Coordinates of C-alpha atoms in Angstrom, one line a residue:
M1 CA 15.9 27.1 -49.5
K2 CA 15.3 24.5 -46.8
Q3 CA 16.7 21.2 -47.8
I4 CA 16.1 19.4 -44.6
S5 CA 13.9 20.0 -41.7
L6 CA 13.7 18.3 -38.1
I7 CA 10.6 19.1 -36.3
G8 CA 10.3 18.2 -32.7
A9 CA 12.9 15.4 -33.3
G10 CA 14.0 12.9 -30.7
K11 CA 15.8 9.8 -30.6
R12 CA 15.8 7.1 -27.8
F13 CA 17.7 3.9 -27.3
N14 CA 16.0 1.6 -24.8
K15 CA 15.1 4.1 -22.0
D16 CA 17.8 6.7 -22.6
W17 CA 17.0 9.7 -24.7
I18 CA 19.9 10.7 -27.0
F19 CA 18.3 14.1 -27.9
Q20 CA 14.8 15.7 -27.8
S21 CA 12.9 18.6 -29.0
L22 CA 15.3 19.4 -31.9
D23 CA 13.9 21.8 -34.4
I24 CA 16.5 22.7 -37.1
D25 CA 16.2 23.8 -40.7
F26 CA 19.4 23.0 -42.9
E27 CA 19.5 25.3 -45.9
E28 CA 20.8 24.8 -49.3
G29 CA 24.5 25.7 -49.7
H30 CA 25.2 26.3 -45.9
H31 CA 27.6 24.4 -43.8
Y32 CA 26.8 23.2 -40.4
A33 CA 28.6 21.5 -37.5
L34 CA 27.1 19.0 -35.1
I35 CA 29.2 19.2 -32.0
G36 CA 28.9 17.6 -28.4
N37 CA 30.5 15.0 -26.1
N38 CA 31.0 11.6 -27.3
G39 CA 27.4 10.0 -27.1
S40 CA 25.7 13.3 -27.7
G41 CA 24.1 11.8 -30.9
K42 CA 26.2 13.3 -33.7
S43 CA 26.4 10.0 -35.6
T44 CA 22.9 9.1 -34.9
L45 CA 21.5 12.4 -36.2
L46 CA 23.7 12.1 -39.4
Q47 CA 22.1 8.5 -39.9
I48 CA 18.7 9.9 -39.5
I49 CA 19.4 12.7 -42.0
A50 CA 20.8 10.0 -44.3
G51 CA 17.6 7.9 -44.1
F52 CA 19.6 4.9 -42.4
T53 CA 17.5 5.0 -39.1
T54 CA 14.4 6.7 -37.9
L55 CA 13.4 9.1 -35.2
T56 CA 11.6 8.0 -32.0
K57 CA 9.4 11.1 -32.1
G58 CA 8.9 14.1 -34.3
R59 CA 9.6 14.0 -38.0
I60 CA 12.3 14.8 -40.7
E61 CA 11.4 16.3 -44.1
W62 CA 13.5 16.5 -47.1
A63 CA 12.9 18.8 -50.0
N64 CA 11.5 16.8 -52.9
A65 CA 12.4 13.6 -51.4
D66 CA 11.4 10.9 -48.8
N67 CA 13.3 8.2 -46.7
Q68 CA 13.0 6.0 -49.9
S69 CA 14.6 8.4 -52.4
I70 CA 16.9 10.7 -50.1
Y71 CA 19.9 8.5 -51.0
N72 CA 19.9 10.1 -54.4
Q73 CA 20.5 13.6 -52.9
I74 CA 22.9 12.5 -50.2
S75 CA 26.5 11.4 -50.1
I76 CA 28.1 10.6 -46.7
A77 CA 31.6 9.6 -45.3
A78 CA 31.8 7.8 -42.0
P79 CA 34.1 5.6 -40.1
Y80 CA 31.4 2.9 -39.7
L81 CA 30.5 2.7 -43.5
E82 CA 32.2 -0.4 -45.1
L83 CA 34.1 -0.5 -48.3
I84 CA 34.1 -3.6 -50.5
E85 CA 37.5 -5.1 -49.5
E86 CA 37.9 -7.4 -52.6
L87 CA 37.6 -4.5 -55.1
T88 CA 40.6 -2.4 -56.2
T89 CA 40.3 1.5 -55.8
L90 CA 39.3 1.8 -59.6
E91 CA 36.7 -0.9 -59.4
Q92 CA 35.2 0.7 -56.1
F93 CA 34.7 4.0 -57.9
E94 CA 33.3 2.3 -60.9
F95 CA 31.1 0.3 -58.8
H96 CA 29.9 3.2 -56.8
A97 CA 29.3 5.4 -59.9
K98 CA 26.6 2.6 -61.0
F99 CA 24.4 3.8 -58.3
K100 CA 25.4 7.3 -57.5
S101 CA 26.8 9.6 -60.3
L102 CA 30.1 11.3 -60.0
I103 CA 30.6 14.9 -60.7
T104 CA 31.0 15.8 -64.3
G105 CA 34.2 17.1 -66.0
I106 CA 36.7 14.8 -64.0
S107 CA 37.5 11.4 -64.5
I108 CA 37.8 8.5 -62.1
Q109 CA 41.6 8.3 -62.7
D110 CA 42.0 11.9 -61.8
I111 CA 39.9 11.7 -58.7
I112 CA 42.0 8.8 -57.5
K113 CA 45.1 11.0 -58.2
L114 CA 43.5 14.1 -56.3
I115 CA 42.9 11.8 -53.1
G116 CA 46.4 10.7 -53.2
L117 CA 45.8 7.0 -54.1
A118 CA 47.2 6.9 -57.7
S119 CA 49.7 4.2 -56.7
A120 CA 47.0 2.1 -55.4
T121 CA 44.6 2.4 -58.2
N122 CA 44.7 -1.5 -58.9
K123 CA 45.3 -2.4 -55.4
Q124 CA 42.7 -4.3 -53.5
I125 CA 41.2 -2.4 -50.6
R126 CA 41.8 -5.2 -48.2
Y127 CA 45.6 -4.3 -48.3
F128 CA 44.9 -0.5 -47.4
S129 CA 45.9 1.2 -44.3
S130 CA 43.1 3.0 -42.2
G131 CA 44.4 6.3 -43.6
M132 CA 44.1 5.2 -47.1
K133 CA 40.7 3.8 -46.6
Q134 CA 39.6 7.1 -45.2
R135 CA 40.8 9.0 -48.2
L136 CA 38.9 6.6 -50.3
K137 CA 35.7 7.2 -48.5
L138 CA 36.1 10.9 -48.5
G139 CA 36.8 10.7 -52.3
L140 CA 33.6 8.8 -52.9
A141 CA 31.5 11.2 -50.9
I142 CA 32.9 14.5 -52.0
F143 CA 33.0 13.7 -55.7
S144 CA 29.4 12.1 -55.8
D145 CA 27.1 14.4 -57.8
C146 CA 24.8 15.1 -54.7
P147 CA 23.7 18.4 -53.3
I148 CA 24.0 17.0 -49.6
L149 CA 27.3 15.9 -48.1
L150 CA 27.3 14.4 -44.6
L151 CA 30.6 13.9 -42.9
D152 CA 30.9 12.0 -39.7
E153 CA 34.6 12.5 -38.2
P154 CA 35.9 12.9 -41.5
C155 CA 39.5 12.9 -40.5
S156 CA 39.5 9.7 -38.7
N157 CA 42.9 7.9 -39.3
L158 CA 44.2 10.7 -41.4
D159 CA 47.7 12.1 -40.7
K160 CA 48.6 15.8 -41.1
E161 CA 48.9 15.6 -44.8
G162 CA 45.5 13.8 -45.0
Y163 CA 43.9 16.8 -43.0
T164 CA 45.4 19.2 -45.6
L165 CA 43.9 17.1 -48.2
Y166 CA 40.5 17.1 -46.7
K167 CA 40.5 20.9 -46.4
Q168 CA 41.6 21.3 -50.2
L169 CA 39.0 18.8 -51.4
I170 CA 36.2 20.6 -49.4
A171 CA 37.3 24.2 -50.4
Q172 CA 37.6 23.1 -54.2
Y173 CA 34.9 20.6 -54.8
A174 CA 32.1 20.9 -52.0
M175 CA 31.5 24.5 -50.7
H176 CA 28.4 24.8 -53.1
K177 CA 26.7 21.9 -51.3
L178 CA 24.8 21.6 -48.0
I179 CA 27.5 20.1 -45.9
I180 CA 26.7 18.8 -42.3
V181 CA 29.8 17.6 -40.2
G182 CA 29.7 15.6 -37.0
S183 CA 32.8 16.2 -35.1
N184 CA 34.6 17.2 -31.9
D185 CA 37.6 18.4 -34.0
P186 CA 37.5 22.1 -34.9
E187 CA 39.8 21.4 -37.7
E188 CA 37.3 19.3 -39.3
Y189 CA 34.5 21.9 -39.3
A190 CA 36.5 25.2 -39.6
F191 CA 34.7 26.0 -42.6
C192 CA 31.3 25.6 -41.1
T193 CA 29.4 28.9 -40.3
K194 CA 26.9 27.3 -38.0
Q195 CA 27.3 25.1 -35.0
I196 CA 24.7 23.0 -33.3
N197 CA 25.5 21.6 -30.0
L198 CA 23.6 18.4 -29.3
M199 CA 24.3 18.8 -25.6
D200 CA 21.6 21.4 -25.6
Y201 CA 19.0 18.8 -26.5
K202 CA 19.5 16.5 -23.5
H203 CA 16.3 17.2 -21.8

């Protein structure tokens, strides 16, 4: 089943086209990698899919949703998304869960343990390292009860142990979802069966 369709999609900033004539169907339960050089539009396309920004031409269609309600179906982890620095890890999850349900059958405390932040459960996020913040962002996205998971450079600021954790979390908790990864690092999208090179849409 198609969950997201891009039809004749193009995005321009000022006079420069980031991509054009993009026709893609993203199907339920499949895993896609958006690849291409820096500036090829990976992050921009993910933001369009998430409903954060709009296309310059063409259109995007979401199954059973529009740009006002798509946030209920999508969770996203990206370097540019901000966390609430004054909150603790536990408070951030509790706040997040008020707007986006977490998967059932696992407690917030258990999620915090799984992402390796048990010792920082009651620590304010402002005191986190960049790697700890990325673990938290991944936890919030992967454990949200949403059928679509968007990941933009998901291993940013992670060490080797963090990469291993990322792969384990995807394998155990997200493989049933539609996943779209924007990355130049093959380790981040090794589980994806389809690749879309945005350099092919630089008309």
